[in-house]
C-alpha positions as MATLAB code, in Angstrom:
seq = 'MVRDALWRMPAAAQAAAVRNGDVSAAELVGSHLDRIADVNPRINAVTQLMAERAREAAARTDARRAAGAELGPLAGVPFTVKETTGVEGVPTTMGVPRFRDLVAEADAPPVARLRAAGAVPIGHSNIPTLILAGMHTRSELFGDTVNPWDPSRTPGGSSGGDGAAVATGMAALGLGNDSGGSVRIPASFCGVTGLKPTVGRFPADHRLFGSDDPGPASQILVTDGPLARTTADLRLAYEALAGSDPRDPRAVPVPVNGEPLPGPVRVAVVADPGGHGVHPAVSGAVTAAADALRDAGYDVREVADVPRLDEALEAYQRIVLTEFAPNWPVLRTLLGEGGGRYIEMDMEKTPPATAAEFMHLMGVWLNVRRSWAEFLDTYPLLLGPVFTEPPVEPGLESRDRAGRERVGSGMRLCTATSFAGVPAVAVPTGVADGLPLGVQLVGRAFREDLCLDAAQAVEDRLGVLTPLDPRPDAARPAAS';
ca = [
      -2.609   37.173   19.505;
      -1.933   37.473   15.784;
      -4.657   35.661   13.856;
      -2.151   34.270   11.366;
      -0.346   32.509   14.196;
      -3.360   30.811   15.766;
      -3.339   27.795   13.451;
       0.259   27.080   14.465;
      -0.674   26.517   18.118;
      -1.239   23.033   19.546;
      -4.879   22.072   20.008;
      -4.560   22.253   23.802;
      -3.273   25.832   23.604;
      -5.970   26.786   21.100;
      -8.717   25.514   23.401;
      -7.190   27.168   26.463;
      -7.003   30.506   24.623;
     -10.693   30.271   23.724;
     -11.731   29.246   27.236;
      -9.690   32.060   28.764;
     -11.014   34.644   26.342;
      -7.591   35.406   24.874;
      -9.041   34.736   21.416;
     -12.541   34.046   20.203;
     -13.557   30.769   18.620;
     -14.497   32.819   15.559;
     -10.929   34.115   15.283;
      -9.527   30.613   15.726;
     -11.753   29.111   13.034;
     -11.025   32.082   10.776;
      -7.302   31.518   11.117;
      -7.693   27.911   10.002;
      -9.961   28.849    7.102;
      -7.302   31.317    5.942;
      -4.682   28.568    6.220;
      -6.844   26.181    4.194;
      -7.304   28.810    1.498;
      -3.530   29.247    1.331;
      -2.377   25.620    1.528;
      -5.123   23.314    0.325;
      -4.840   24.230   -3.379;
      -1.315   22.763   -3.219;
      -2.012   19.780   -0.934;
      -5.636   18.812   -1.704;
      -6.287   17.300    1.713;
      -9.610   19.015    2.518;
     -12.327   17.854    0.142;
     -15.522   19.506    1.388;
     -14.958   22.752    3.263;
     -17.576   23.400    5.959;
     -16.740   27.095    6.322;
     -20.166   28.517    7.153;
     -21.037   25.626    9.451;
     -17.713   26.085   11.246;
     -18.273   29.824   11.636;
     -21.747   29.181   13.050;
     -20.371   26.634   15.527;
     -17.677   29.085   16.573;
     -20.272   31.818   17.104;
     -22.260   29.480   19.371;
     -19.102   28.751   21.367;
     -18.397   32.460   21.784;
     -21.993   33.102   22.835;
     -21.791   30.363   25.461;
     -18.592   31.836   26.879;
     -20.148   35.300   26.975;
     -23.080   33.824   28.908;
     -20.707   32.331   31.493;
     -21.026   28.708   30.410;
     -18.134   26.327   30.990;
     -16.493   25.373   27.704;
     -15.173   21.932   26.830;
     -11.558   20.723   26.696;
     -11.454   21.211   22.908;
     -13.349   24.513   22.792;
     -13.210   25.994   19.299;
     -10.567   23.552   18.007;
     -11.057   22.799   14.282;
     -10.846   19.200   13.084;
     -11.134   17.391    9.774;
     -13.302   14.326    9.277;
     -12.444   11.495    6.911;
     -14.772   11.106    3.914;
     -15.942    7.776    5.405;
     -17.475    9.336    8.498;
     -20.782   11.159    8.765;
     -21.145   14.855    9.574;
     -24.786   15.868    9.846;
     -26.031   17.654    6.743;
     -22.884   17.007    4.691;
     -22.400   14.284    2.038;
     -20.335   11.258    3.037;
     -18.923   10.576   -0.406;
     -16.324    7.850    0.225;
     -14.502    9.609   -2.616;
     -16.998    8.230   -5.141;
     -18.835   10.462   -7.657;
     -21.996    8.407   -7.287;
     -22.158    9.274   -3.571;
     -21.645   13.039   -3.898;
     -25.237   13.630   -2.710;
     -25.294   10.993    0.066;
     -25.999   13.446    2.890;
     -25.493   12.225    6.459;
     -28.614   12.457    8.595;
     -26.633   12.641   11.831;
     -23.101   12.990   13.132;
     -21.281    9.683   13.472;
     -20.594    8.912   17.153;
     -16.958   10.099   17.142;
     -17.915   13.363   15.443;
     -20.636   13.876   18.032;
     -18.195   13.225   20.879;
     -15.614   15.686   19.561;
     -18.370   18.285   19.119;
     -19.504   17.659   22.703;
     -15.951   18.451   23.832;
     -16.195   21.768   21.963;
     -14.304   20.912   18.761;
     -15.505   22.248   15.397;
     -15.671   20.173   12.171;
     -14.064   22.313    9.481;
     -14.011   19.974    6.501;
     -14.062   16.459    5.154;
     -10.700   14.962    4.226;
      -9.551   12.897    1.279;
      -9.208    9.107    1.090;
      -8.418    6.411   -1.463;
     -11.653    5.703   -3.320;
     -13.954    3.665   -1.039;
     -10.807    3.131    1.107;
     -10.259    0.144   -1.211;
      -8.188    1.601   -4.059;
      -4.847    1.348   -2.233;
      -2.748    2.944    0.467;
      -2.112    6.190   -1.437;
      -4.763    8.861   -0.869;
      -6.315    9.393   -4.263;
     -10.067    9.355   -4.839;
     -12.097    9.340   -8.023;
     -14.062   12.344   -6.804;
     -11.280   14.542   -5.422;
      -7.965   13.415   -6.945;
      -4.581   13.026   -5.222;
      -3.522   14.356   -1.843;
       0.100   15.530   -1.744;
       2.620   14.756    0.972;
       3.684   18.254    2.145;
       7.223   17.030    2.858;
       7.828   15.755   -0.677;
       5.281   15.503   -3.497;
       7.102   12.472   -4.911;
       6.141   10.527   -1.760;
       2.643    9.432   -0.739;
       1.038   10.955    2.361;
      -0.111    7.419    3.154;
      -3.654    6.323    3.723;
      -6.335    5.677    3.970;
      -6.548    8.694    6.330;
      -4.017   10.594    4.230;
      -6.161   13.707    3.940;
      -6.239   14.047    7.713;
      -2.500   13.445    8.001;
      -1.635   16.127    5.456;
      -4.191   18.606    6.821;
      -2.953   18.299   10.405;
       0.724   18.426    9.380;
       0.244   21.701    7.485;
      -1.937   23.421   10.094;
      -5.207   23.303    8.154;
      -6.697   21.610   11.226;
      -5.430   20.996   14.728;
      -6.908   17.478   14.795;
      -8.002   14.889   12.262;
     -10.550   12.121   12.681;
      -9.587    9.067   10.648;
     -10.025    5.340   11.003;
      -7.649    2.398   10.989;
      -8.085   -1.271   10.131;
      -4.453   -2.078    9.395;
      -2.494    1.168    9.538;
      -4.839    3.746    8.011;
      -4.278    6.271   10.833;
      -0.752    5.283   11.799;
       0.802    5.245    8.306;
      -0.322    8.749    7.270;
       0.656   10.002   10.721;
       4.144    8.598   10.218;
       4.467    9.674    6.569;
       3.294   13.230    7.384;
       5.242   13.665   10.627;
       2.365   13.765   13.133;
       0.959   11.517   15.843;
      -1.933    9.081   15.458;
      -3.874    6.664   17.659;
      -5.448    3.360   16.747;
      -7.537    2.488   19.811;
      -8.519   -0.858   21.252;
     -11.544   -2.404   19.574;
     -14.493   -1.180   21.671;
     -12.736    1.869   23.142;
     -14.503    4.465   20.932;
     -18.141    4.200   19.822;
     -18.613    4.118   16.069;
     -21.242    3.499   13.429;
     -19.889    2.562   10.015;
     -23.237    1.918    8.368;
     -23.432    3.958    5.202;
     -26.487    2.524    3.483;
     -29.594    1.759    5.534;
     -29.719   -0.080    8.835;
     -27.680   -3.200    8.039;
     -24.294   -3.554    9.718;
     -21.216   -4.913    7.915;
     -19.658   -8.337    8.426;
     -17.250   -9.391   11.183;
     -14.056   -8.042    9.594;
     -15.512   -4.557    9.179;
     -17.133   -4.717   12.615;
     -13.965   -5.670   14.474;
     -11.008   -4.408   12.461;
     -12.122   -0.843   11.695;
     -11.551    1.577   14.563;
     -11.930    5.352   14.388;
      -8.903    7.249   15.639;
      -7.482   10.778   15.919;
      -4.393   12.427   14.445;
      -2.648   15.424   16.027;
       0.654   17.274   15.924;
       1.545   16.537   19.555;
       1.007   13.620   21.877;
      -0.696   15.893   24.414;
      -3.238   16.900   21.773;
      -3.710   13.262   20.823;
      -4.455   12.466   24.457;
      -7.074   15.236   24.617;
      -8.804   13.802   21.550;
      -8.566   10.279   22.986;
     -10.215   11.328   26.234;
     -13.013   13.068   24.330;
     -13.637   10.096   22.030;
     -13.611    7.347   24.678;
     -16.875    6.130   26.151;
     -20.075    4.281   25.411;
     -22.956    5.107   23.099;
     -26.259    3.270   22.544;
     -25.596    3.358   18.805;
     -22.619    1.062   19.299;
     -23.073   -1.897   21.666;
     -19.392   -2.796   21.148;
     -18.177    0.318   22.971;
     -17.502   -0.226   26.663;
     -17.151    2.361   29.473;
     -13.584    1.482   30.475;
     -11.680    4.230   32.343;
      -9.377    6.221   30.063;
      -6.461    5.638   32.461;
      -5.632    2.279   33.988;
      -3.895    1.400   37.225;
      -0.191    2.368   37.402;
       2.134   -0.554   36.711;
       4.693   -1.556   39.338;
       8.353   -0.797   38.691;
       9.802    0.373   35.388;
       7.434   -0.465   32.522;
       8.914   -3.148   30.273;
       9.092   -2.361   26.568;
       9.788   -5.068   23.976;
      11.630   -3.799   20.896;
      11.227   -5.411   17.467;
      12.696   -3.377   14.609;
      12.136   -6.027   11.909;
       8.858   -7.871   12.580;
       8.946  -11.362   11.094;
      12.482  -10.870    9.858;
      11.269   -9.721    6.443;
      13.607   -6.743    6.236;
      13.689   -3.135    7.434;
      15.236    0.001    5.935;
      18.273    1.275    7.880;
      16.612    4.671    8.426;
      13.559    3.012    9.995;
      15.736    0.741   12.125;
      17.553    3.869   13.251;
      14.243    5.484   14.184;
      13.356    2.484   16.363;
      16.769    2.673   18.019;
      16.363    6.407   18.685;
      12.958    5.823   20.266;
      14.318    2.939   22.357;
      17.130    5.164   23.623;
      14.602    7.884   24.471;
      12.518    5.423   26.466;
      15.571    4.146   28.342;
      16.448    7.727   29.203;
      12.902    8.169   30.517;
      13.267    5.193   32.856;
      11.585    2.413   30.870;
      12.941   -1.149   30.972;
      13.674   -1.548   27.253;
      14.498   -5.016   25.945;
      15.082   -6.299   22.438;
      13.094   -9.496   21.812;
      13.204  -12.054   19.012;
       9.860  -11.231   17.386;
       6.192  -10.429   17.839;
       3.664  -13.246   18.242;
       2.621  -15.272   15.191;
       3.108  -12.501   12.658;
       2.857  -14.455    9.396;
      -0.089  -16.495   10.654;
      -1.914  -13.314   11.637;
      -1.248  -11.709    8.241;
      -2.519  -14.744    6.355;
      -5.683  -15.055    8.448;
      -6.356  -11.304    8.229;
      -6.118  -11.376    4.441;
      -8.318  -14.432    4.049;
     -11.056  -13.155    6.381;
     -11.170   -9.684    4.810;
     -11.202  -10.928    1.221;
     -13.887  -13.499    1.982;
     -16.059  -10.712    3.350;
     -15.410   -8.512    0.290;
     -15.964  -11.231   -2.314;
     -19.791  -11.272   -2.574;
     -19.965   -7.503   -3.126;
     -16.825   -7.115   -5.203;
     -18.544   -7.087   -8.643;
     -20.541   -4.012   -7.577;
     -17.735   -2.323   -5.623;
     -15.389   -2.709   -8.570;
     -17.620   -0.516  -10.739;
     -17.299    2.367   -8.251;
     -13.517    2.451   -8.122;
     -12.786    3.897  -11.562;
     -10.146    2.889  -14.068;
      -7.339    0.994  -12.346;
      -8.920    1.444   -8.937;
      -9.544   -2.247   -8.473;
      -5.976   -3.439   -9.038;
      -5.014   -3.255   -5.356;
      -7.758   -5.638   -4.226;
      -7.746   -7.787   -7.365;
      -4.069   -8.669   -6.930;
      -4.934   -9.939   -3.458;
      -8.000  -11.844   -4.672;
      -5.971  -13.607   -7.368;
      -3.590  -14.816   -4.673;
      -6.126  -15.476   -1.904;
      -9.459  -17.059   -2.888;
     -12.488  -16.667   -0.597;
     -12.746  -19.190    2.226;
     -15.432  -21.852    2.337;
     -17.865  -21.804    5.244;
     -15.840  -24.445    7.076;
     -12.591  -22.609    6.396;
     -14.103  -19.324    7.563;
     -15.220  -20.867   10.851;
     -11.692  -22.166   11.356;
     -10.267  -18.727   10.597;
     -12.487  -17.138   13.223;
     -10.971  -19.530   15.741;
      -7.481  -18.623   14.547;
      -8.357  -14.961   15.039;
      -9.232  -15.466   18.704;
      -6.173  -17.651   19.183;
      -3.859  -14.969   17.760;
      -5.458  -12.353   20.009;
      -4.789  -14.633   22.986;
      -1.120  -14.953   21.985;
      -0.796  -11.169   21.822;
      -2.489  -10.784   25.208;
       0.016  -13.208   26.715;
       2.936  -11.405   25.067;
       1.743   -8.026   26.339;
       1.224   -9.478   29.809;
       5.001   -9.941   29.900;
       5.833   -6.759   28.003;
       3.127   -4.119   28.541;
       4.485   -2.141   25.577;
       5.950   -3.034   22.200;
       8.103   -0.590   20.223;
       8.345   -1.176   16.485;
       8.051    0.459   13.062;
       4.857    1.850   11.611;
       6.148    1.079    8.120;
       9.471   -0.660    7.470;
      10.537    1.877    4.822;
      10.544    5.668    4.645;
       7.536    7.112    2.776;
       7.188    5.471   -0.635;
       6.026    6.811   -3.986;
       2.301    7.340   -4.667;
       0.484    4.312   -6.037;
       3.329    1.830   -5.551;
       0.910   -0.733   -4.095;
      -1.290   -0.733   -7.210;
       1.441   -0.673   -9.851;
       2.264   -4.382   -9.954;
       2.495   -7.419   -7.703;
       6.008   -6.552   -6.543;
       4.809   -3.111   -5.427;
       1.756   -4.617   -3.746;
       3.863   -7.088   -1.787;
       6.408   -4.436   -0.855;
       3.726   -2.194    0.643;
       1.972   -5.118    2.342;
       5.248   -6.130    3.924;
       6.028   -2.565    4.957;
       2.793   -2.208    6.930;
       2.908   -5.705    8.443;
       3.118   -4.681   12.104;
       0.125   -2.365   11.639;
      -1.866   -5.198   10.071;
      -0.985   -7.691   12.782;
      -1.790   -5.326   15.653;
      -5.146   -4.427   14.092;
      -5.868   -8.151   13.866;
      -4.927   -8.504   17.534;
      -7.290   -5.652   18.451;
      -4.753   -3.821   20.600;
      -4.057   -0.063   20.781;
      -1.093    1.677   19.183;
       0.226    5.231   18.967;
       2.369    6.455   16.068;
       4.861    9.169   17.044;
       7.544   10.954   14.988;
      11.229   10.423   15.748;
      12.921   12.829   13.335;
      13.734   13.509    9.694;
      16.053   11.618    7.328;
      16.774   12.751    3.760;
      14.020   15.340    4.068;
      11.317   12.826    5.048;
       9.705   12.253    8.456;
      10.264    9.005   10.291;
       8.278    7.513   13.151;
       7.583    4.482   15.296;
       4.602    2.979   17.033;
       4.021    2.036   20.651;
       1.659   -0.920   20.971;
      -0.010   -1.738   24.275;
      -2.346   -4.014   26.161;
      -6.044   -3.840   25.377;
      -7.604   -0.669   26.838;
      -4.208    0.674   27.931;
      -3.996    3.505   25.447;
      -2.755    5.561   28.375;
       0.455    3.519   28.518;
       1.000    3.981   24.783;
       0.440    7.723   25.100;
       2.760    7.993   28.100;
       5.550    6.271   26.167;
       4.901    8.340   23.042;
       5.129   11.478   25.173;
       8.510   10.340   26.506;
       9.753    9.839   22.935;
       8.380   13.219   21.835;
       9.884   15.009   24.827;
      13.347   13.809   23.789;
      13.103   13.778   19.985;
      10.822   16.739   19.328;
       7.758   17.759   17.321;
       8.068   18.012   13.519;
       5.001   20.018   12.530;
       3.263   22.266   11.556;
       5.168   22.867    8.352;
       4.688   24.833    5.174;
       4.478   22.639    2.076;
       7.808   22.254    0.329;
       8.138   24.698   -2.582;
       7.727   21.948   -5.177;
       4.602   20.534   -3.495;
       1.758   20.925   -5.942;
      -1.402   18.974   -6.511;
      -0.891   16.330   -9.240;
      -3.425   16.177  -12.021;
      -6.070   13.512  -11.433;
      -5.486   10.563  -13.728;
];
C-alpha cells in the first residue's frame, strides 16, 4: 500500500491491514504524522503532537504482531484526544496558558480503553478555552480551529479540534466529550459521525485538580464520546469504550447490543423541536434521512414534538449555572479577554437557584428523564436535527445576546437529549451550498446499538463525506 493513502482509509480497514501484516503500525502512524504536518498548519486542530510517543506505541504493536500476539480491533489506529482528557505524561491544558504544565499522571479511562483495543493517541485536540468560552473552538493557548469546508464557518465545539482532525484525515478517530452537543455539533459541522452515549455507558474521570469530583451537572451531563468518518468506525470505537472501570462507579457493564426489537423499528421524526424554527436546508436533511430509513424498512412517523423541550432547556440552564456560580470569579480570570461573555450573558438572564429551588430542579430533572423514557418506549428512535441551521460563523454565540440566543436555539435538541441522559448518533446526510449537513438519531437508554444501526442505514443510502482536503482558502485565523 502507498503510505500517502493510508490515512484515507477507514479505521476498520487500517486496523485490519495492521493485523494482517499488509502494513505496519509504524507506517500507519507515519502516514498520519505526514498528514498532520501537511494539514494542521492550515486547520489548527491538533494542539500537542505526540509524535515520538505514537511511534513508540506503533513499534510495540509491530513487535507484538511479530511475536504472534493477537492484536486488538483498533490495532495501530491513530486517534486525537480532546484537551480536557488526560493522556499519561502529557499536559491537559484545557486551552489555558496557566495549565500548560499540568501533566496527566495517568490515561483517563476512555484513553486507556482505546489503547487496550490497540489504538494510538497521536495528539491532543483544540477546544474553546476551558470548554466555557463558547461553541466555537478557539482557546487562549492555541487559537482558532478552522472548519476545513469553509473558514468563514465554525467547526463547532467544544470538540471542534477532533471534528476537524478526523474530517481531514489527521486521525481516524477523535475522543471528545458532550454535555449538550459538544461531540454531535462538530461532527455535523465537519461532515463526520459522532456518538454521545448514555450516561454510565463509558467510564470516565473528569477530575482535573486533586481528588474532588465535580457537582451533579458535571457528573451527569458530561459524557465522553468518539468521532469517526464512518458509522462502522464509530461502532468499533463504541464497543472499545463501553464497559466498567473501578475509577468510575457510574459506569455499568451493560451489553453493547440489546435484544432485537419486534417488527419494523418505529422512528419518530421532529424536524423543528419546540416549533422555534428550522432552516430549510436542515429540514431537508431530516427529510432525506427519514426517506433513507423508510427505504431501509423502518416505520417512520412524523410526530408533533419531543417531550417537554422548553422545560428541559430551562432546568438545564438553571442547574448548570448554579453549579458554575461559586467558582465563576476564578474561572473568569482564566478565559482571557472576551472569553467570559458566553457564560456571563446566561448568568445575567438566569440567576443561581436557591437551595430550595435547586432541590426542586433536581426533581424536575428526573421527571423530564421519565417523560423521555416513556416517549422512547413508544418510539425507540427519534430522528431530528443536530443544529437547526447550517454551520454558523465563528464566535456568533459570544458576539451579542441575539447571537447567543440563536446558537442556544440551534442546539436545543442536543441540550434536551443530554439532559434526558439518552444516547444519540450524529450522521452526515449530504452537502448544501458547500457545507455539510447532518442529523441525529436518538435512542433509548443503553441502546446505542439501535442508534448506530439507523445511522448506518442513513449512511448506506446518503454516503460518506470525508476525508477531505481543506478548501483552498482555509487558513488559520490569527489569534485575537
